[in-house]
């Protein structure tokens, strides 16, 4: 059954901050929603920043910061995708997990973004599986939750796949073929994720 859209159907929602969101309806009307008694300390973003400030410092190398943050996440999870970041409890999936890693690493001043990982040589659980790309001490790494791999182990000097995931080849025959450009670079240039991804690779000397 397809739900029929009305003129008050939600078209777009944007979080403004401080417990405020701006909502645009199909009819063009804009509504501002304010959360009563909003506590900025009880947000995931705030707790990510707070934890990072507590467990890292400027004297650490990028690699030390990353290992410290990943260890914190592993040590503070109830199960694989149930995490406790400071006082914030998260029940999530690979998307939320990679979002948390990206936020925490960026707060630690390590360039990091999310990426679609289902096309990779080793991580092809589903085409929509997500993990992270980070520039760590000038080197590009793929971070899959608590595992780190050098980007150069997965992609050649042209950022094309080295091999492909044989286990999933029969299910997803077009995924991660030998010599195929990193899927995360095959976006429209106006896409924000593409821009972030490109910048991280540029910092690591993988793109001009």
PDB file of N, CA and C in Angstrom, residues 63-138:
ATOM      1  N   UNK A  63      48.201   8.187  14.903  1.00  0.00           N
ATOM      2  CA  UNK A  63      47.976   6.760  15.131  1.00  0.00           C
ATOM      3  C   UNK A  63      47.637   6.477  16.590  1.00  0.00           C
ATOM      4  N   UNK A  64      48.323   7.162  17.504  1.00  0.00           N
ATOM      5  CA  UNK A  64      48.042   6.976  18.925  1.00  0.00           C
ATOM      6  C   UNK A  64      46.626   7.444  19.246  1.00  0.00           C
ATOM      7  N   UNK A  65      46.227   8.578  18.679  1.00  0.00           N
ATOM      8  CA  UNK A  65      44.867   9.077  18.902  1.00  0.00           C
ATOM      9  C   UNK A  65      43.828   8.080  18.389  1.00  0.00           C
ATOM     10  N   UNK A  66      44.052   7.584  17.181  1.00  0.00           N
ATOM     11  CA  UNK A  66      43.097   6.654  16.578  1.00  0.00           C
ATOM     12  C   UNK A  66      42.978   5.382  17.410  1.00  0.00           C
ATOM     13  N   UNK A  67      44.113   4.806  17.789  1.00  0.00           N
ATOM     14  CA  UNK A  67      44.083   3.585  18.595  1.00  0.00           C
ATOM     15  C   UNK A  67      43.394   3.813  19.936  1.00  0.00           C
ATOM     16  N   UNK A  68      43.647   4.974  20.534  1.00  0.00           N
ATOM     17  CA  UNK A  68      43.030   5.298  21.820  1.00  0.00           C
ATOM     18  C   UNK A  68      41.514   5.403  21.690  1.00  0.00           C
ATOM     19  N   UNK A  69      41.058   6.049  20.624  1.00  0.00           N
ATOM     20  CA  UNK A  69      39.621   6.217  20.397  1.00  0.00           C
ATOM     21  C   UNK A  69      38.950   4.887  20.076  1.00  0.00           C
ATOM     22  N   UNK A  70      39.566   4.091  19.209  1.00  0.00           N
ATOM     23  CA  UNK A  70      38.981   2.795  18.863  1.00  0.00           C
ATOM     24  C   UNK A  70      38.935   1.875  20.079  1.00  0.00           C
ATOM     25  N   UNK A  71      39.988   1.910  20.893  1.00  0.00           N
ATOM     26  CA  UNK A  71      40.002   1.102  22.121  1.00  0.00           C
ATOM     27  C   UNK A  71      38.893   1.545  23.070  1.00  0.00           C
ATOM     28  N   UNK A  72      38.683   2.862  23.154  1.00  0.00           N
ATOM     29  CA  UNK A  72      37.618   3.381  24.024  1.00  0.00           C
ATOM     30  C   UNK A  72      36.262   2.836  23.583  1.00  0.00           C
ATOM     31  N   UNK A  73      36.003   2.898  22.284  1.00  0.00           N
ATOM     32  CA  UNK A  73      34.712   2.434  21.771  1.00  0.00           C
ATOM     33  C   UNK A  73      34.507   0.954  22.085  1.00  0.00           C
ATOM     34  N   UNK A  74      35.537   0.146  21.828  1.00  0.00           N
ATOM     35  CA  UNK A  74      35.437  -1.294  22.091  1.00  0.00           C
ATOM     36  C   UNK A  74      35.232  -1.564  23.582  1.00  0.00           C
ATOM     37  N   UNK A  75      35.952  -0.835  24.418  1.00  0.00           N
ATOM     38  CA  UNK A  75      35.869  -1.047  25.871  1.00  0.00           C
ATOM     39  C   UNK A  75      34.553  -0.572  26.473  1.00  0.00           C
ATOM     40  N   UNK A  76      33.825   0.257  25.733  1.00  0.00           N
ATOM     41  CA  UNK A  76      32.587   0.825  26.272  1.00  0.00           C
ATOM     42  C   UNK A  76      31.364   0.415  25.455  1.00  0.00           C
ATOM     43  N   UNK A  77      31.382  -0.786  24.945  1.00  0.00           N
ATOM     44  CA  UNK A  77      30.194  -1.277  24.252  1.00  0.00           C
ATOM     45  C   UNK A  77      29.630  -2.492  24.989  1.00  0.00           C
ATOM     46  N   UNK A  78      28.299  -2.542  25.049  1.00  0.00           N
ATOM     47  CA  UNK A  78      27.609  -3.643  25.717  1.00  0.00           C
ATOM     48  C   UNK A  78      27.552  -4.869  24.817  1.00  0.00           C
ATOM     49  N   UNK A  79      27.410  -4.622  23.540  1.00  0.00           N
ATOM     50  CA  UNK A  79      27.471  -5.660  22.519  1.00  0.00           C
ATOM     51  C   UNK A  79      27.998  -4.973  21.270  1.00  0.00           C
ATOM     52  N   UNK A  80      28.056  -5.675  20.157  1.00  0.00           N
ATOM     53  CA  UNK A  80      28.766  -5.138  18.998  1.00  0.00           C
ATOM     54  C   UNK A  80      28.310  -3.744  18.585  1.00  0.00           C
ATOM     55  N   UNK A  81      27.011  -3.520  18.538  1.00  0.00           N
ATOM     56  CA  UNK A  81      26.504  -2.228  18.079  1.00  0.00           C
ATOM     57  C   UNK A  81      25.769  -1.451  19.167  1.00  0.00           C
ATOM     58  N   UNK A  82      25.956  -1.840  20.411  1.00  0.00           N
ATOM     59  CA  UNK A  82      25.395  -1.081  21.531  1.00  0.00           C
ATOM     60  C   UNK A  82      26.549  -0.432  22.282  1.00  0.00           C
ATOM     61  N   UNK A  83      26.678   0.888  22.108  1.00  0.00           N
ATOM     62  CA  UNK A  83      27.850   1.611  22.586  1.00  0.00           C
ATOM     63  C   UNK A  83      27.478   2.628  23.655  1.00  0.00           C
ATOM     64  N   UNK A  84      28.437   2.931  24.499  1.00  0.00           N
ATOM     65  CA  UNK A  84      28.287   3.997  25.491  1.00  0.00           C
ATOM     66  C   UNK A  84      29.407   5.012  25.275  1.00  0.00           C
ATOM     67  N   UNK A  85      29.049   6.158  24.718  1.00  0.00           N
ATOM     68  CA  UNK A  85      30.014   7.228  24.490  1.00  0.00           C
ATOM     69  C   UNK A  85      29.762   8.280  25.561  1.00  0.00           C
ATOM     70  N   UNK A  86      30.625   8.324  26.567  1.00  0.00           N
ATOM     71  CA  UNK A  86      30.358   9.186  27.707  1.00  0.00           C
ATOM     72  C   UNK A  86      29.070   8.742  28.373  1.00  0.00           C
ATOM     73  N   UNK A  87      28.127   9.656  28.521  1.00  0.00           N
ATOM     74  CA  UNK A  87      26.836   9.326  29.127  1.00  0.00           C
ATOM     75  C   UNK A  87      25.774   8.999  28.084  1.00  0.00           C
ATOM     76  N   UNK A  88      26.169   8.976  26.814  1.00  0.00           N
ATOM     77  CA  UNK A  88      25.204   8.750  25.735  1.00  0.00           C
ATOM     78  C   UNK A  88      25.221   7.283  25.317  1.00  0.00           C
ATOM     79  N   UNK A  89      24.061   6.632  25.380  1.00  0.00           N
ATOM     80  CA  UNK A  89      23.949   5.229  24.975  1.00  0.00           C
ATOM     81  C   UNK A  89      23.478   5.160  23.530  1.00  0.00           C
ATOM     82  N   UNK A  90      24.156   4.357  22.726  1.00  0.00           N
ATOM     83  CA  UNK A  90      23.847   4.252  21.301  1.00  0.00           C
ATOM     84  C   UNK A  90      23.529   2.802  20.950  1.00  0.00           C
ATOM     85  N   UNK A  91      22.376   2.587  20.337  1.00  0.00           N
ATOM     86  CA  UNK A  91      22.009   1.280  19.789  1.00  0.00           C
ATOM     87  C   UNK A  91      21.929   1.472  18.288  1.00  0.00           C
ATOM     88  N   UNK A  92      22.933   1.000  17.552  1.00  0.00           N
ATOM     89  CA  UNK A  92      23.090   1.442  16.170  1.00  0.00           C
ATOM     90  C   UNK A  92      23.390   0.288  15.219  1.00  0.00           C
ATOM     91  N   UNK A  93      23.978   0.610  14.072  1.00  0.00           N
ATOM     92  CA  UNK A  93      24.420  -0.367  13.080  1.00  0.00           C
ATOM     93  C   UNK A  93      25.726   0.148  12.500  1.00  0.00           C
ATOM     94  N   UNK A  94      26.161  -0.405  11.369  1.00  0.00           N
ATOM     95  CA  UNK A  94      27.451   0.010  10.812  1.00  0.00           C
ATOM     96  C   UNK A  94      27.457   1.489  10.427  1.00  0.00           C
ATOM     97  N   UNK A  95      26.302   2.020  10.020  1.00  0.00           N
ATOM     98  CA  UNK A  95      26.227   3.435   9.654  1.00  0.00           C
ATOM     99  C   UNK A  95      26.474   4.326  10.864  1.00  0.00           C
ATOM    100  N   UNK A  96      25.792   4.029  11.963  1.00  0.00           N
ATOM    101  CA  UNK A  96      25.990   4.804  13.179  1.00  0.00           C
ATOM    102  C   UNK A  96      27.382   4.643  13.747  1.00  0.00           C
ATOM    103  N   UNK A  97      27.912   3.429  13.664  1.00  0.00           N
ATOM    104  CA  UNK A  97      29.255   3.149  14.173  1.00  0.00           C
ATOM    105  C   UNK A  97      30.283   3.995  13.427  1.00  0.00           C
ATOM    106  N   UNK A  98      30.174   4.008  12.097  1.00  0.00           N
ATOM    107  CA  UNK A  98      31.135   4.776  11.297  1.00  0.00           C
ATOM    108  C   UNK A  98      30.957   6.280  11.493  1.00  0.00           C
ATOM    109  N   UNK A  99      29.728   6.712  11.762  1.00  0.00           N
ATOM    110  CA  UNK A  99      29.482   8.126  12.054  1.00  0.00           C
ATOM    111  C   UNK A  99      30.186   8.541  13.336  1.00  0.00           C
ATOM    112  N   UNK A 100      30.108   7.695  14.351  1.00  0.00           N
ATOM    113  CA  UNK A 100      30.760   7.978  15.631  1.00  0.00           C
ATOM    114  C   UNK A 100      32.273   8.041  15.463  1.00  0.00           C
ATOM    115  N   UNK A 101      32.842   7.097  14.734  1.00  0.00           N
ATOM    116  CA  UNK A 101      34.288   7.103  14.506  1.00  0.00           C
ATOM    117  C   UNK A 101      34.709   8.378  13.788  1.00  0.00           C
ATOM    118  N   UNK A 102      33.961   8.759  12.745  1.00  0.00           N
ATOM    119  CA  UNK A 102      34.298   9.973  11.995  1.00  0.00           C
ATOM    120  C   UNK A 102      34.248  11.202  12.895  1.00  0.00           C
ATOM    121  N   UNK A 103      33.203  11.318  13.708  1.00  0.00           N
ATOM    122  CA  UNK A 103      33.084  12.470  14.605  1.00  0.00           C
ATOM    123  C   UNK A 103      34.237  12.521  15.596  1.00  0.00           C
ATOM    124  N   UNK A 104      34.512  11.389  16.239  1.00  0.00           N
ATOM    125  CA  UNK A 104      35.533  11.376  17.283  1.00  0.00           C
ATOM    126  C   UNK A 104      36.923  11.640  16.718  1.00  0.00           C
ATOM    127  N   UNK A 105      37.228  11.058  15.561  1.00  0.00           N
ATOM    128  CA  UNK A 105      38.543  11.289  14.965  1.00  0.00           C
ATOM    129  C   UNK A 105      38.699  12.734  14.517  1.00  0.00           C
ATOM    130  N   UNK A 106      37.643  13.313  13.961  1.00  0.00           N
ATOM    131  CA  UNK A 106      37.722  14.716  13.552  1.00  0.00           C
ATOM    132  C   UNK A 106      37.876  15.641  14.751  1.00  0.00           C
ATOM    133  N   UNK A 107      37.220  15.322  15.866  1.00  0.00           N
ATOM    134  CA  UNK A 107      37.417  16.103  17.087  1.00  0.00           C
ATOM    135  C   UNK A 107      38.858  15.985  17.580  1.00  0.00           C
ATOM    136  N   UNK A 108      39.494  14.851  17.286  1.00  0.00           N
ATOM    137  CA  UNK A 108      40.893  14.647  17.671  1.00  0.00           C
ATOM    138  C   UNK A 108      41.855  15.216  16.626  1.00  0.00           C
ATOM    139  N   UNK A 109      41.295  15.922  15.632  1.00  0.00           N
ATOM    140  CA  UNK A 109      42.064  16.556  14.555  1.00  0.00           C
ATOM    141  C   UNK A 109      42.757  15.527  13.662  1.00  0.00           C
ATOM    142  N   UNK A 110      42.080  14.397  13.462  1.00  0.00           N
ATOM    143  CA  UNK A 110      42.504  13.393  12.487  1.00  0.00           C
ATOM    144  C   UNK A 110      41.455  13.400  11.381  1.00  0.00           C
ATOM    145  N   UNK A 111      41.864  13.689  10.151  1.00  0.00           N
ATOM    146  CA  UNK A 111      40.911  13.777   9.044  1.00  0.00           C
ATOM    147  C   UNK A 111      40.282  12.413   8.780  1.00  0.00           C
ATOM    148  N   UNK A 112      38.959  12.368   8.830  1.00  0.00           N
ATOM    149  CA  UNK A 112      38.252  11.095   8.688  1.00  0.00           C
ATOM    150  C   UNK A 112      36.867  11.339   8.111  1.00  0.00           C
ATOM    151  N   UNK A 113      36.391  10.419   7.276  1.00  0.00           N
ATOM    152  CA  UNK A 113      35.033  10.500   6.747  1.00  0.00           C
ATOM    153  C   UNK A 113      34.465   9.092   6.631  1.00  0.00           C
ATOM    154  N   UNK A 114      33.174   9.022   6.390  1.00  0.00           N
ATOM    155  CA  UNK A 114      32.528   7.728   6.179  1.00  0.00           C
ATOM    156  C   UNK A 114      32.684   7.316   4.720  1.00  0.00           C
ATOM    157  N   UNK A 115      32.547   6.018   4.473  1.00  0.00           N
ATOM    158  CA  UNK A 115      32.656   5.517   3.103  1.00  0.00           C
ATOM    159  C   UNK A 115      31.779   4.281   2.948  1.00  0.00           C
ATOM    160  N   UNK A 116      31.367   4.036   1.707  1.00  0.00           N
ATOM    161  CA  UNK A 116      30.634   2.820   1.400  1.00  0.00           C
ATOM    162  C   UNK A 116      31.650   1.696   1.246  1.00  0.00           C
ATOM    163  N   UNK A 117      31.522   0.649   2.067  1.00  0.00           N
ATOM    164  CA  UNK A 117      32.553  -0.386   2.137  1.00  0.00           C
ATOM    165  C   UNK A 117      32.151  -1.691   1.477  1.00  0.00           C
ATOM    166  N   UNK A 118      30.893  -1.816   1.072  1.00  0.00           N
ATOM    167  CA  UNK A 118      30.426  -3.081   0.525  1.00  0.00           C
ATOM    168  C   UNK A 118      31.084  -3.487  -0.773  1.00  0.00           C
ATOM    169  N   UNK A 119      31.821  -2.566  -1.386  1.00  0.00           N
ATOM    170  CA  UNK A 119      32.467  -2.858  -2.657  1.00  0.00           C
ATOM    171  C   UNK A 119      33.924  -3.274  -2.479  1.00  0.00           C
ATOM    172  N   UNK A 120      34.396  -3.361  -1.250  1.00  0.00           N
ATOM    173  CA  UNK A 120      35.811  -3.613  -1.006  1.00  0.00           C
ATOM    174  C   UNK A 120      36.204  -5.079  -1.134  1.00  0.00           C
ATOM    175  N   UNK A 121      37.512  -5.281  -1.205  1.00  0.00           N
ATOM    176  CA  UNK A 121      38.070  -6.621  -1.396  1.00  0.00           C
ATOM    177  C   UNK A 121      37.717  -7.552  -0.243  1.00  0.00           C
ATOM    178  N   UNK A 122      37.843  -7.064   0.979  1.00  0.00           N
ATOM    179  CA  UNK A 122      37.643  -7.907   2.150  1.00  0.00           C
ATOM    180  C   UNK A 122      36.288  -7.714   2.810  1.00  0.00           C
ATOM    181  N   UNK A 123      35.671  -6.538   2.620  1.00  0.00           N
ATOM    182  CA  UNK A 123      34.423  -6.239   3.312  1.00  0.00           C
ATOM    183  C   UNK A 123      33.297  -6.061   2.318  1.00  0.00           C
ATOM    184  N   UNK A 124      32.643  -7.171   1.991  1.00  0.00           N
ATOM    185  CA  UNK A 124      31.557  -7.131   1.029  1.00  0.00           C
ATOM    186  C   UNK A 124      30.284  -7.732   1.568  1.00  0.00           C
ATOM    187  N   UNK A 125      30.042  -7.564   2.875  1.00  0.00           N
ATOM    188  CA  UNK A 125      28.862  -8.174   3.476  1.00  0.00           C
ATOM    189  C   UNK A 125      27.602  -7.816   2.699  1.00  0.00           C
ATOM    190  N   UNK A 126      27.424  -6.545   2.454  1.00  0.00           N
ATOM    191  CA  UNK A 126      26.335  -6.052   1.618  1.00  0.00           C
ATOM    192  C   UNK A 126      26.862  -4.818   0.902  1.00  0.00           C
ATOM    193  N   UNK A 127      26.275  -4.450  -0.221  1.00  0.00           N
ATOM    194  CA  UNK A 127      26.741  -3.243  -0.912  1.00  0.00           C
ATOM    195  C   UNK A 127      26.620  -1.980  -0.073  1.00  0.00           C
ATOM    196  N   UNK A 128      25.776  -1.998   0.958  1.00  0.00           N
ATOM    197  CA  UNK A 128      25.562  -0.791   1.751  1.00  0.00           C
ATOM    198  C   UNK A 128      26.361  -0.763   3.046  1.00  0.00           C
ATOM    199  N   UNK A 129      27.224  -1.748   3.271  1.00  0.00           N
ATOM    200  CA  UNK A 129      28.040  -1.728   4.495  1.00  0.00           C
ATOM    201  C   UNK A 129      28.919  -0.478   4.493  1.00  0.00           C
ATOM    202  N   UNK A 130      29.016   0.194   5.643  1.00  0.00           N
ATOM    203  CA  UNK A 130      29.807   1.420   5.736  1.00  0.00           C
ATOM    204  C   UNK A 130      30.950   1.277   6.720  1.00  0.00           C
ATOM    205  N   UNK A 131      32.072   1.940   6.389  1.00  0.00           N
ATOM    206  CA  UNK A 131      33.165   2.077   7.349  1.00  0.00           C
ATOM    207  C   UNK A 131      33.789   3.456   7.162  1.00  0.00           C
ATOM    208  N   UNK A 132      35.082   3.606   7.404  1.00  0.00           N
ATOM    209  CA  UNK A 132      35.691   4.944   7.385  1.00  0.00           C
ATOM    210  C   UNK A 132      36.983   4.993   6.588  1.00  0.00           C
ATOM    211  N   UNK A 133      37.287   6.189   6.104  1.00  0.00           N
ATOM    212  CA  UNK A 133      38.585   6.503   5.510  1.00  0.00           C
ATOM    213  C   UNK A 133      39.217   7.581   6.365  1.00  0.00           C
ATOM    214  N   UNK A 134      40.500   7.403   6.706  1.00  0.00           N
ATOM    215  CA  UNK A 134      41.187   8.404   7.528  1.00  0.00           C
ATOM    216  C   UNK A 134      42.601   8.618   7.014  1.00  0.00           C
ATOM    217  N   UNK A 135      43.088   9.838   7.191  1.00  0.00           N
ATOM    218  CA  UNK A 135      44.488  10.154   6.904  1.00  0.00           C
ATOM    219  C   UNK A 135      45.206  10.166   8.248  1.00  0.00           C
ATOM    220  N   UNK A 136      46.018   9.138   8.492  1.00  0.00           N
ATOM    221  CA  UNK A 136      46.682   8.956   9.779  1.00  0.00           C
ATOM    222  C   UNK A 136      48.183   9.144   9.599  1.00  0.00           C
ATOM    223  N   UNK A 137      48.711  10.210  10.179  1.00  0.00           N
ATOM    224  CA  UNK A 137      50.133  10.538  10.031  1.00  0.00           C
ATOM    225  C   UNK A 137      50.550  10.545   8.564  1.00  0.00           C
ATOM    226  N   UNK A 138      49.668  11.110   7.707  1.00  0.00           N
ATOM    227  CA  UNK A 138      49.979  11.262   6.288  1.00  0.00           C
ATOM    228  C   UNK A 138      49.730  10.046   5.429  1.00  0.00           C
TER     229      UNK A 138
END
